[in-house]
Tab-separated table of C-alpha atoms in Angstrom:
chain	number	residue	atom	x	y	z
A	1	UNK	CA	78.065	127.760	75.743
A	2	UNK	CA	77.639	127.739	72.019
A	3	UNK	CA	79.460	129.785	70.396
A	4	UNK	CA	78.678	132.220	66.794
A	5	UNK	CA	79.314	134.801	64.781
A	6	UNK	CA	76.872	136.958	67.080
A	7	UNK	CA	78.217	136.610	70.464
A	8	UNK	CA	81.887	136.795	69.880
A	9	UNK	CA	84.661	139.464	68.334
A	10	UNK	CA	87.679	139.214	66.550
A	11	UNK	CA	89.342	140.428	69.383
A	12	UNK	CA	88.226	137.476	70.749
A	13	UNK	CA	88.658	134.528	68.339
A	14	UNK	CA	92.418	135.918	67.322
A	15	UNK	CA	93.192	135.583	71.317
A	16	UNK	CA	92.215	131.920	71.615
A	17	UNK	CA	94.781	131.324	68.036
A	18	UNK	CA	98.379	129.924	67.720
A	19	UNK	CA	99.365	131.297	64.483
A	20	UNK	CA	101.288	128.061	62.497
A	21	UNK	CA	104.438	128.900	60.842
A	22	UNK	CA	105.713	125.296	61.324
A	23	UNK	CA	106.038	123.568	57.782
A	24	UNK	CA	109.728	122.459	57.504
A	25	UNK	CA	109.920	124.241	53.830
A	26	UNK	CA	108.883	127.369	54.663
A	27	UNK	CA	111.472	130.037	54.029
A	28	UNK	CA	112.518	132.892	56.407
A	29	UNK	CA	110.961	135.618	54.058
A	30	UNK	CA	107.621	133.331	54.624
A	31	UNK	CA	108.334	133.013	58.110
A	32	UNK	CA	108.569	136.810	58.633
A	33	UNK	CA	105.595	137.734	56.378
A	34	UNK	CA	103.886	134.948	58.978
A	35	UNK	CA	104.634	137.088	61.729
A	36	UNK	CA	103.617	140.076	60.093
A	37	UNK	CA	100.404	138.828	59.540
A	38	UNK	CA	100.417	137.469	63.062
A	39	UNK	CA	100.627	141.481	64.638
A	40	UNK	CA	98.427	142.600	62.072
A	41	UNK	CA	95.533	140.603	63.992
A	42	UNK	CA	96.789	140.536	67.072
A	43	UNK	CA	96.469	136.598	67.757
A	44	UNK	CA	97.517	134.460	70.821
A	45	UNK	CA	101.139	133.493	69.071
A	46	UNK	CA	103.182	132.316	66.392
A	47	UNK	CA	104.351	128.475	66.495
A	48	UNK	CA	107.131	128.558	64.676
A	49	UNK	CA	110.027	126.468	64.338
A	50	UNK	CA	112.675	125.906	67.030
A	51	UNK	CA	115.394	127.654	64.624
A	52	UNK	CA	113.209	130.603	64.397
A	53	UNK	CA	112.561	131.650	67.913
A	54	UNK	CA	115.342	134.305	67.470
A	55	UNK	CA	113.414	135.717	64.602
A	56	UNK	CA	109.839	135.465	65.845
A	57	UNK	CA	110.751	137.190	69.445
A	58	UNK	CA	113.031	140.353	67.645
A	59	UNK	CA	109.987	140.564	64.689
A	60	UNK	CA	107.066	141.013	67.274
A	61	UNK	CA	108.720	142.661	70.592
A	62	UNK	CA	106.119	145.199	71.468
A	63	UNK	CA	103.274	143.587	69.157
A	64	UNK	CA	101.494	141.674	71.816
A	65	UNK	CA	101.757	138.880	70.441
A	66	UNK	CA	103.471	135.666	72.325
A	67	UNK	CA	106.173	133.617	70.217
A	68	UNK	CA	106.045	130.028	71.066
A	69	UNK	CA	107.769	127.116	69.631
A	70	UNK	CA	107.878	123.340	69.505
A	71	UNK	CA	109.938	120.156	71.111
A	72	UNK	CA	109.870	116.596	69.624
A	73	UNK	CA	108.185	117.457	66.875
A	74	UNK	CA	106.454	116.251	64.675
A	75	UNK	CA	106.846	112.646	65.864
A	76	UNK	CA	107.096	112.936	69.606
A	77	UNK	CA	110.733	109.916	69.752
A	78	UNK	CA	113.178	111.816	70.397
A	79	UNK	CA	114.443	111.454	73.621
A	80	UNK	CA	113.428	113.079	76.582
A	81	UNK	CA	116.648	114.887	76.976
A	82	UNK	CA	116.618	115.937	73.794
A	83	UNK	CA	113.144	117.100	74.735
A	84	UNK	CA	114.235	118.902	77.455
A	85	UNK	CA	117.807	120.713	75.662
A	86	UNK	CA	115.018	121.699	73.060
A	87	UNK	CA	112.944	123.459	75.711
A	88	UNK	CA	115.591	125.013	77.959
A	89	UNK	CA	117.376	126.859	74.256
A	90	UNK	CA	113.857	127.934	73.184
A	91	UNK	CA	112.902	129.283	76.746
A	92	UNK	CA	116.316	130.995	76.698
A	93	UNK	CA	115.683	132.307	73.156
A	94	UNK	CA	112.359	134.051	74.161
A	95	UNK	CA	109.936	131.170	73.784
A	96	UNK	CA	106.584	131.749	75.707
A	97	UNK	CA	105.363	128.592	75.165
A	98	UNK	CA	105.992	124.919	74.359
A	99	UNK	CA	103.893	122.772	72.379
A	100	UNK	CA	105.734	119.141	72.869
A	101	UNK	CA	104.515	115.880	71.258
A	102	UNK	CA	104.220	112.916	74.108
A	103	UNK	CA	106.116	109.717	73.005
A	104	UNK	CA	103.189	108.147	70.593
A	105	UNK	CA	104.657	104.676	70.618
A	106	UNK	CA	105.274	104.237	74.348
A	107	UNK	CA	101.626	105.542	74.908
A	108	UNK	CA	100.181	102.803	72.481
A	109	UNK	CA	102.631	100.325	74.463
A	110	UNK	CA	100.726	100.928	77.392
A	111	UNK	CA	104.325	102.602	79.014
A	112	UNK	CA	102.570	105.889	80.730
A	113	UNK	CA	105.431	106.133	83.911
A	114	UNK	CA	107.558	106.482	80.514
A	115	UNK	CA	104.975	108.641	78.709
A	116	UNK	CA	104.440	110.964	82.158
A	117	UNK	CA	108.095	111.657	83.179
A	118	UNK	CA	109.029	112.366	79.602
A	119	UNK	CA	106.307	115.005	79.709
A	120	UNK	CA	107.196	116.062	83.404
A	121	UNK	CA	110.733	116.816	82.131
A	122	UNK	CA	108.991	119.134	79.894
A	123	UNK	CA	107.120	120.883	81.713
A	124	UNK	CA	110.130	121.589	84.980
A	125	UNK	CA	112.423	122.858	81.791
A	126	UNK	CA	110.226	124.962	80.541
A	127	UNK	CA	110.350	126.779	83.774
A	128	UNK	CA	106.880	128.123	84.340
A	129	UNK	CA	106.035	128.686	80.381
A	130	UNK	CA	102.628	126.716	79.047
A	131	UNK	CA	103.344	123.497	78.076
A	132	UNK	CA	101.218	122.049	75.752
A	133	UNK	CA	101.154	118.322	74.879
A	134	UNK	CA	100.322	117.026	71.721
A	135	UNK	CA	98.494	113.333	71.786
A	136	UNK	CA	98.371	112.907	67.822
A	137	UNK	CA	95.254	111.048	68.215
A	138	UNK	CA	95.083	109.702	64.214
A	139	UNK	CA	97.497	107.515	65.663
A	140	UNK	CA	95.688	106.592	69.311
A	141	UNK	CA	92.438	104.800	70.210
A	142	UNK	CA	90.176	106.093	72.088
A	143	UNK	CA	91.518	104.561	75.689
A	144	UNK	CA	94.843	105.936	74.579
A	145	UNK	CA	93.670	109.309	74.096
A	146	UNK	CA	92.196	109.640	77.864
A	147	UNK	CA	95.939	107.669	79.267
A	148	UNK	CA	97.613	110.699	77.560
A	149	UNK	CA	95.391	113.586	78.789
A	150	UNK	CA	95.981	111.824	82.337
A	151	UNK	CA	99.591	111.498	82.118
A	152	UNK	CA	99.442	115.016	80.343
A	153	UNK	CA	97.864	116.290	83.525
A	154	UNK	CA	99.390	114.768	85.972
A	155	UNK	CA	102.923	115.944	84.673
A	156	UNK	CA	101.507	119.657	84.672
A	157	UNK	CA	100.761	120.172	81.191
A	158	UNK	CA	98.689	123.740	80.548
A	159	UNK	CA	96.648	121.913	77.444
A	160	UNK	CA	95.978	118.773	76.090
A	161	UNK	CA	96.449	119.588	72.282
A	162	UNK	CA	94.853	116.846	69.215
A	163	UNK	CA	97.482	117.162	67.122
A	164	UNK	CA	100.790	118.217	65.102
A	165	UNK	CA	99.134	118.904	61.854
A	166	UNK	CA	101.585	116.402	60.190
A	167	UNK	CA	99.796	113.069	60.803
A	168	UNK	CA	97.399	111.351	58.522
A	169	UNK	CA	94.663	112.800	60.747
A	170	UNK	CA	93.870	116.284	62.244
A	171	UNK	CA	91.507	117.824	65.143
A	172	UNK	CA	87.769	116.159	65.472
A	173	UNK	CA	84.929	116.962	66.895
A	174	UNK	CA	84.652	114.000	68.864
A	175	UNK	CA	88.321	113.836	70.398
A	176	UNK	CA	87.935	117.534	71.859
A	177	UNK	CA	85.142	116.621	73.624
A	178	UNK	CA	86.500	113.523	74.676
A	179	UNK	CA	89.915	115.552	75.697
A	180	UNK	CA	87.541	117.940	77.313
A	181	UNK	CA	85.721	115.495	79.302
A	182	UNK	CA	88.970	113.921	80.673
A	183	UNK	CA	90.991	116.272	81.819
A	184	UNK	CA	90.116	118.879	85.385
A	185	UNK	CA	89.279	122.792	84.783
A	186	UNK	CA	92.922	123.303	85.191
A	187	UNK	CA	93.861	122.068	82.057
A	188	UNK	CA	93.035	123.664	78.567
A	189	UNK	CA	92.358	121.923	75.161
A	190	UNK	CA	94.390	123.096	71.988
A	191	UNK	CA	92.378	122.006	68.835
A	192	UNK	CA	94.942	121.763	65.647
A	193	UNK	CA	95.373	120.309	62.489
A	194	UNK	CA	92.224	121.374	59.623
A	195	UNK	CA	90.862	124.053	61.320
A	196	UNK	CA	90.505	126.193	58.507
A	197	UNK	CA	87.000	127.714	58.783
A	198	UNK	CA	85.088	130.068	61.386
A	199	UNK	CA	82.232	127.646	61.610
A	200	UNK	CA	84.570	124.572	62.869
A	201	UNK	CA	86.158	127.163	64.770
A	202	UNK	CA	83.102	128.301	66.283
A	203	UNK	CA	81.824	124.949	66.502
A	204	UNK	CA	85.219	123.584	68.449
A	205	UNK	CA	84.972	126.376	70.865
A	206	UNK	CA	81.700	125.469	72.007
A	207	UNK	CA	83.232	122.163	72.852
A	208	UNK	CA	85.485	123.630	75.310
A	209	UNK	CA	88.412	123.976	73.041
A	210	UNK	CA	89.801	127.607	74.358
A	211	UNK	CA	93.222	127.330	71.739
A	212	UNK	CA	93.488	126.895	68.059
A	213	UNK	CA	96.631	126.213	65.631
A	214	UNK	CA	95.600	127.320	62.862
A	215	UNK	CA	97.091	128.730	59.149
A	216	UNK	CA	94.277	129.421	57.799
A	217	UNK	CA	94.127	132.179	60.417
A	218	UNK	CA	93.638	135.600	57.769
A	219	UNK	CA	90.621	133.884	56.453
A	220	UNK	CA	88.927	132.384	59.513
A	221	UNK	CA	89.337	135.994	61.328
A	222	UNK	CA	88.518	138.081	57.984
A	223	UNK	CA	84.811	135.847	57.618
A	224	UNK	CA	84.472	136.661	61.249
A	225	UNK	CA	84.920	140.515	60.319
A	226	UNK	CA	83.122	140.393	57.463
A	227	UNK	CA	79.907	138.973	58.864
A	228	UNK	CA	79.934	141.472	61.980
A	229	UNK	CA	79.357	143.574	59.076
A	230	UNK	CA	77.415	142.569	56.527
A	231	UNK	CA	75.736	139.608	58.078
A	232	UNK	CA	76.729	136.805	55.587
A	233	UNK	CA	80.351	135.382	55.389
A	234	UNK	CA	83.152	136.443	53.161
A	235	UNK	CA	82.879	135.129	49.630
A	236	UNK	CA	84.975	132.135	49.239
A	237	UNK	CA	86.724	133.048	46.101
A	238	UNK	CA	88.610	136.024	48.499
A	239	UNK	CA	89.343	133.572	51.073
A	240	UNK	CA	93.217	133.271	51.773
A	241	UNK	CA	95.315	130.989	53.754
A	242	UNK	CA	98.248	133.378	54.269
A	243	UNK	CA	101.245	132.354	55.914
B	1	UNK	CA	126.530	98.100	36.111
B	2	UNK	CA	122.978	96.961	35.554
B	3	UNK	CA	122.468	94.880	38.376
B	4	UNK	CA	119.683	92.291	38.153
B	5	UNK	CA	118.438	88.973	40.076
B	6	UNK	CA	120.849	87.346	38.323
B	7	UNK	CA	123.962	88.828	39.504
B	8	UNK	CA	123.389	89.781	42.473
B	9	UNK	CA	123.642	87.581	46.040
B	10	UNK	CA	120.829	87.963	48.491
B	11	UNK	CA	123.944	89.234	51.077
B	12	UNK	CA	124.531	91.657	48.755
B	13	UNK	CA	121.241	93.594	48.640
B	14	UNK	CA	120.395	92.803	52.760
B	15	UNK	CA	124.064	94.517	53.423
B	16	UNK	CA	122.554	97.901	51.195
B	17	UNK	CA	119.225	98.169	53.260
B	18	UNK	CA	118.917	100.087	56.562
B	19	UNK	CA	115.783	98.827	57.757
B	20	UNK	CA	113.579	101.556	59.023
B	21	UNK	CA	111.786	101.676	62.500
B	22	UNK	CA	110.671	105.284	62.333
B	23	UNK	CA	107.126	105.765	62.307
B	24	UNK	CA	106.235	107.647	65.158
B	25	UNK	CA	102.825	105.068	66.092
B	26	UNK	CA	105.619	101.801	66.747
B	27	UNK	CA	105.094	100.089	69.748
B	28	UNK	CA	108.062	98.914	71.436
B	29	UNK	CA	107.048	95.347	70.812
B	30	UNK	CA	106.947	96.059	67.165
B	31	UNK	CA	110.612	97.774	67.288
B	32	UNK	CA	111.563	94.761	68.963
B	33	UNK	CA	110.223	92.522	65.831
B	34	UNK	CA	111.950	94.817	63.763
B	35	UNK	CA	115.320	94.072	65.153
B	36	UNK	CA	114.779	90.258	65.222
B	37	UNK	CA	113.956	91.094	61.551
B	38	UNK	CA	117.125	92.779	60.739
B	39	UNK	CA	119.514	90.386	62.115
B	40	UNK	CA	117.388	87.746	60.407
B	41	UNK	CA	118.180	89.351	57.182
B	42	UNK	CA	121.067	90.161	58.404
B	43	UNK	CA	120.688	94.065	56.669
B	44	UNK	CA	123.163	96.382	57.304
B	45	UNK	CA	121.355	98.611	60.266
B	46	UNK	CA	118.376	99.404	61.840
B	47	UNK	CA	117.224	102.936	61.460
B	48	UNK	CA	115.521	103.258	64.903
B	49	UNK	CA	114.442	106.502	66.240
B	50	UNK	CA	115.983	108.101	69.287
B	51	UNK	CA	114.594	106.902	72.153
B	52	UNK	CA	114.578	103.199	70.908
B	53	UNK	CA	118.723	103.635	70.426
B	54	UNK	CA	119.882	101.732	73.742
B	55	UNK	CA	116.921	99.488	72.521
B	56	UNK	CA	118.228	98.039	69.632
B	57	UNK	CA	121.820	98.189	70.781
B	58	UNK	CA	121.576	95.277	73.280
B	59	UNK	CA	118.938	93.544	70.958
B	60	UNK	CA	121.563	93.938	67.937
B	61	UNK	CA	124.857	93.360	69.869
B	62	UNK	CA	126.921	90.122	67.771
B	63	UNK	CA	124.458	90.022	65.142
B	64	UNK	CA	126.378	92.369	62.571
B	65	UNK	CA	123.872	94.619	62.194
B	66	UNK	CA	124.440	98.162	63.038
B	67	UNK	CA	121.827	100.391	64.932
B	68	UNK	CA	121.704	103.645	63.004
B	69	UNK	CA	119.125	106.422	64.092
B	70	UNK	CA	117.944	110.068	63.391
B	71	UNK	CA	118.658	113.540	63.821
B	72	UNK	CA	116.417	116.427	63.462
B	73	UNK	CA	114.268	113.934	61.943
B	74	UNK	CA	111.859	114.688	59.722
B	75	UNK	CA	111.043	118.096	59.692
B	76	UNK	CA	115.379	119.392	59.529
B	77	UNK	CA	113.616	123.058	61.377
B	78	UNK	CA	115.109	122.179	64.953
B	79	UNK	CA	118.742	124.042	65.832
B	80	UNK	CA	121.803	123.125	65.194
B	81	UNK	CA	122.698	122.759	69.621
B	82	UNK	CA	119.389	120.384	69.024
B	83	UNK	CA	120.907	118.043	66.152
B	84	UNK	CA	123.985	118.673	67.890
B	85	UNK	CA	122.784	117.245	71.094
B	86	UNK	CA	120.936	114.119	69.609
B	87	UNK	CA	124.329	113.519	67.674
B	88	UNK	CA	126.267	113.135	70.878
B	89	UNK	CA	123.431	111.135	72.783
B	90	UNK	CA	122.528	108.866	70.156
B	91	UNK	CA	126.469	107.687	69.630
B	92	UNK	CA	127.043	107.389	73.692
B	93	UNK	CA	124.147	105.260	73.288
B	94	UNK	CA	126.079	103.287	70.823
B	95	UNK	CA	124.369	104.527	67.159
B	96	UNK	CA	126.772	104.043	64.801
B	97	UNK	CA	125.306	106.135	61.905
B	98	UNK	CA	123.388	109.362	61.886
B	99	UNK	CA	120.562	110.132	59.665
B	100	UNK	CA	120.075	113.773	60.044
B	101	UNK	CA	117.616	116.323	57.995
B	102	UNK	CA	119.070	119.713	56.260
B	103	UNK	CA	117.902	122.939	57.256
B	104	UNK	CA	115.058	122.687	53.886
B	105	UNK	CA	113.532	126.294	55.162
B	106	UNK	CA	117.286	127.532	54.690
B	107	UNK	CA	118.374	125.610	51.822
B	108	UNK	CA	115.604	127.017	49.976
B	109	UNK	CA	115.941	130.336	51.370
B	110	UNK	CA	119.391	129.891	49.359
B	111	UNK	CA	121.240	130.186	53.384
B	112	UNK	CA	123.577	127.920	52.480
B	113	UNK	CA	126.236	129.259	54.761
B	114	UNK	CA	123.597	128.215	57.326
B	115	UNK	CA	123.167	124.799	55.584
B	116	UNK	CA	126.605	124.007	55.485
B	117	UNK	CA	127.309	124.741	59.274
B	118	UNK	CA	124.180	122.864	60.516
B	119	UNK	CA	125.586	119.440	59.145
B	120	UNK	CA	129.238	120.275	59.546
B	121	UNK	CA	127.933	120.637	63.535
B	122	UNK	CA	126.735	117.297	63.473
B	123	UNK	CA	129.520	115.470	61.659
B	124	UNK	CA	131.853	116.435	64.041
B	125	UNK	CA	129.451	115.847	67.273
B	126	UNK	CA	129.110	112.385	64.994
B	127	UNK	CA	133.038	111.722	65.675
B	128	UNK	CA	133.786	109.452	62.903
B	129	UNK	CA	130.765	107.899	62.334
B	130	UNK	CA	128.732	108.067	58.964
B	131	UNK	CA	126.346	110.824	58.618
B	132	UNK	CA	123.574	110.783	56.580
B	133	UNK	CA	122.437	114.255	54.815
B	134	UNK	CA	118.342	113.589	54.236
B	135	UNK	CA	117.620	116.363	51.664
B	136	UNK	CA	113.961	115.779	51.433
B	137	UNK	CA	113.542	116.417	47.692
B	138	UNK	CA	109.951	116.327	47.559
B	139	UNK	CA	110.150	120.013	48.867
B	140	UNK	CA	112.621	121.203	46.602
B	141	UNK	CA	113.690	122.635	42.805
B	142	UNK	CA	116.664	120.578	41.148
B	143	UNK	CA	118.791	123.491	41.983
B	144	UNK	CA	118.204	123.004	45.692
B	145	UNK	CA	118.818	119.663	45.194
B	146	UNK	CA	121.767	120.553	43.495
B	147	UNK	CA	122.691	122.906	45.989
B	148	UNK	CA	122.451	120.860	49.378
B	149	UNK	CA	124.406	117.491	47.718
B	150	UNK	CA	127.201	120.260	47.415
B	151	UNK	CA	126.793	121.738	51.193
B	152	UNK	CA	126.827	118.114	52.331
B	153	UNK	CA	129.428	117.504	50.924
B	154	UNK	CA	131.301	120.115	52.134
B	155	UNK	CA	130.342	119.927	55.731
B	156	UNK	CA	131.986	116.345	55.301
B	157	UNK	CA	128.528	113.966	54.596
B	158	UNK	CA	129.221	110.241	54.356
B	159	UNK	CA	125.973	110.458	52.255
B	160	UNK	CA	122.903	111.624	50.583
B	161	UNK	CA	119.854	110.909	51.248
B	162	UNK	CA	116.520	111.149	49.107
B	163	UNK	CA	113.894	111.598	51.570
B	164	UNK	CA	112.701	111.047	55.159
B	165	UNK	CA	109.809	108.773	54.265
B	166	UNK	CA	107.351	111.586	55.635
B	167	UNK	CA	107.117	113.886	53.016
B	168	UNK	CA	104.549	114.187	50.350
B	169	UNK	CA	106.805	112.675	47.739
B	170	UNK	CA	110.106	109.662	48.115
B	171	UNK	CA	113.252	108.556	46.001
B	172	UNK	CA	112.672	109.181	42.385
B	173	UNK	CA	115.017	107.418	39.882
B	174	UNK	CA	116.028	111.058	38.208
B	175	UNK	CA	116.838	112.340	41.909
B	176	UNK	CA	118.956	109.778	43.088
B	177	UNK	CA	121.094	110.153	39.250
B	178	UNK	CA	121.064	113.463	40.023
B	179	UNK	CA	122.303	113.653	42.979
B	180	UNK	CA	124.774	111.066	42.264
B	181	UNK	CA	125.964	113.250	39.797
B	182	UNK	CA	126.466	115.903	42.053
B	183	UNK	CA	128.822	114.410	44.858
B	184	UNK	CA	132.223	113.480	43.850
B	185	UNK	CA	133.306	109.497	44.473
B	186	UNK	CA	133.358	109.599	48.241
B	187	UNK	CA	129.895	110.554	48.787
B	188	UNK	CA	127.482	107.464	48.425
B	189	UNK	CA	124.234	108.385	47.850
B	190	UNK	CA	120.511	106.599	50.271
B	191	UNK	CA	117.269	106.077	48.624
B	192	UNK	CA	114.599	106.103	50.976
B	193	UNK	CA	110.977	106.690	50.761
B	194	UNK	CA	109.122	104.338	48.119
B	195	UNK	CA	111.538	101.610	47.686
B	196	UNK	CA	109.086	98.686	48.443
B	197	UNK	CA	110.147	96.609	46.027
B	198	UNK	CA	113.201	94.458	44.247
B	199	UNK	CA	112.863	95.313	40.879
B	200	UNK	CA	113.128	99.597	42.026
B	201	UNK	CA	115.911	98.640	44.346
B	202	UNK	CA	118.239	97.189	41.656
B	203	UNK	CA	116.798	99.692	39.413
B	204	UNK	CA	118.268	102.711	41.774
B	205	UNK	CA	121.366	100.339	42.532
B	206	UNK	CA	122.344	100.693	38.728
B	207	UNK	CA	121.863	104.165	38.830
B	208	UNK	CA	124.545	103.983	41.936
B	209	UNK	CA	122.099	104.582	45.129
B	210	UNK	CA	124.456	101.846	47.763
B	211	UNK	CA	122.309	102.198	50.320
B	212	UNK	CA	118.560	102.008	50.934
B	213	UNK	CA	115.969	102.863	53.573
B	214	UNK	CA	113.254	100.060	53.566
B	215	UNK	CA	110.621	99.212	55.740
B	216	UNK	CA	109.233	96.105	53.280
B	217	UNK	CA	112.942	94.714	53.776
B	218	UNK	CA	111.422	91.251	54.160
B	219	UNK	CA	108.982	91.404	50.752
B	220	UNK	CA	112.069	92.518	48.623
B	221	UNK	CA	115.040	89.934	50.124
B	222	UNK	CA	111.975	87.104	50.032
B	223	UNK	CA	111.220	88.184	46.546
B	224	UNK	CA	115.397	87.844	45.535
B	225	UNK	CA	115.699	84.510	47.119
B	226	UNK	CA	112.557	83.352	45.396
B	227	UNK	CA	113.722	84.665	42.229
B	228	UNK	CA	117.433	82.905	42.457
B	229	UNK	CA	115.784	79.556	43.133
B	230	UNK	CA	112.563	79.528	41.334
B	231	UNK	CA	113.195	82.228	38.380
B	232	UNK	CA	110.129	84.085	39.355
B	233	UNK	CA	108.932	86.760	41.521
B	234	UNK	CA	106.957	85.829	45.264
B	235	UNK	CA	103.378	85.706	44.087
B	236	UNK	CA	102.488	89.372	45.298
B	237	UNK	CA	100.026	87.463	47.764
B	238	UNK	CA	102.523	86.150	50.117
B	239	UNK	CA	104.624	89.468	50.490
B	240	UNK	CA	104.492	91.129	53.390
B	241	UNK	CA	106.278	94.371	55.027
B	242	UNK	CA	107.010	92.879	58.419
B	243	UNK	CA	109.414	95.719	60.656
């Protein structure tokens, strides 16, 4: 279904956004401000750095906004044991979702047994919490993207996700279409890296993406609210990315 | 002391290089080729991804080249427990050195108690193996670089290191001079990120750097050998970075 500013609500779009607070240089004050923004806009979740899970859970209690975090991020080349330990610690601290990076090098080496077992171990450690498997498409051929999606689905992933936001490239329309066509209906697709405008978000959502990693959350949602009130986009000079 | 192609040997320069095999997309075959290159050039060590420690240790046994790896890499924002678990696993698998990333966000938040305790926990987990503390200077002011160096020294680091190689900037001459002037004589300085030529390496070594993270190992060492034989640099068209 084609989604447009005329047929979605601000609440519906907000419910598709994981507000990303993953940049390594963010200060504690910036993480706190980001959590406040997430609560104000009622997004699906914040995606924070592993060391910030406790802080975010404390700030977001009662807000309806979940706290999620990452494992093996952003390179995916830590050991399976390390990814499992990170996942267990995050779940114990209150993380409701885990965005893990699959082993990019082993996928490119066609060691799909390793790739699938690595994901499955994190899914098991997550104890039912949704696991989103980041493929980091910037490094992959289309064949490798398909193989990665299939390994993730077999291993019990809830989502396949395009990108970390820290590689040379992020989400593309071609990639989300390929990923959506590859996985079955029980696996969702998350786009991240470069989703900075409402128009891109709606274009990707129309292609089947149901969750977005974004830092431009305020820009995107303010733009939708403005268009619905006034019929025109927010003047670009007032657009801010916030945290 | 000013180092030049005329007063250092290839062996001396090789002994200052940690051959870097950290890129997330490297295949297993590329890691194997990188270890073979490291053994051929007799560098100090390879610095491999955590999941490759066992492979590298097996390949490099008897070569005189150490295997090292990373912890909390490249963002430094995993939990202290995760960095400790990674370090223990790496040491058990035969890693002789650990390059850890300090918590950049907490350093920028001036939470120096956290930063120092995070490093000290890794130093303890390393059981005497050298810990190199990566500051990731690209994100820091000079004051923050100094504070990071001091925290690393207090926590027992063997080295302070400029960069991961994955941030917007790498090692600079100004930074290595600042770091060398900040830490005492028992702490060494490692430069990484952008050390791609012999001339840069020797310039930094003259400023007190004793270890380098490099991917252009073959280029650098071939250039030195060529200059010593012929008095001129290797023609640039034959320079290759290798793995």
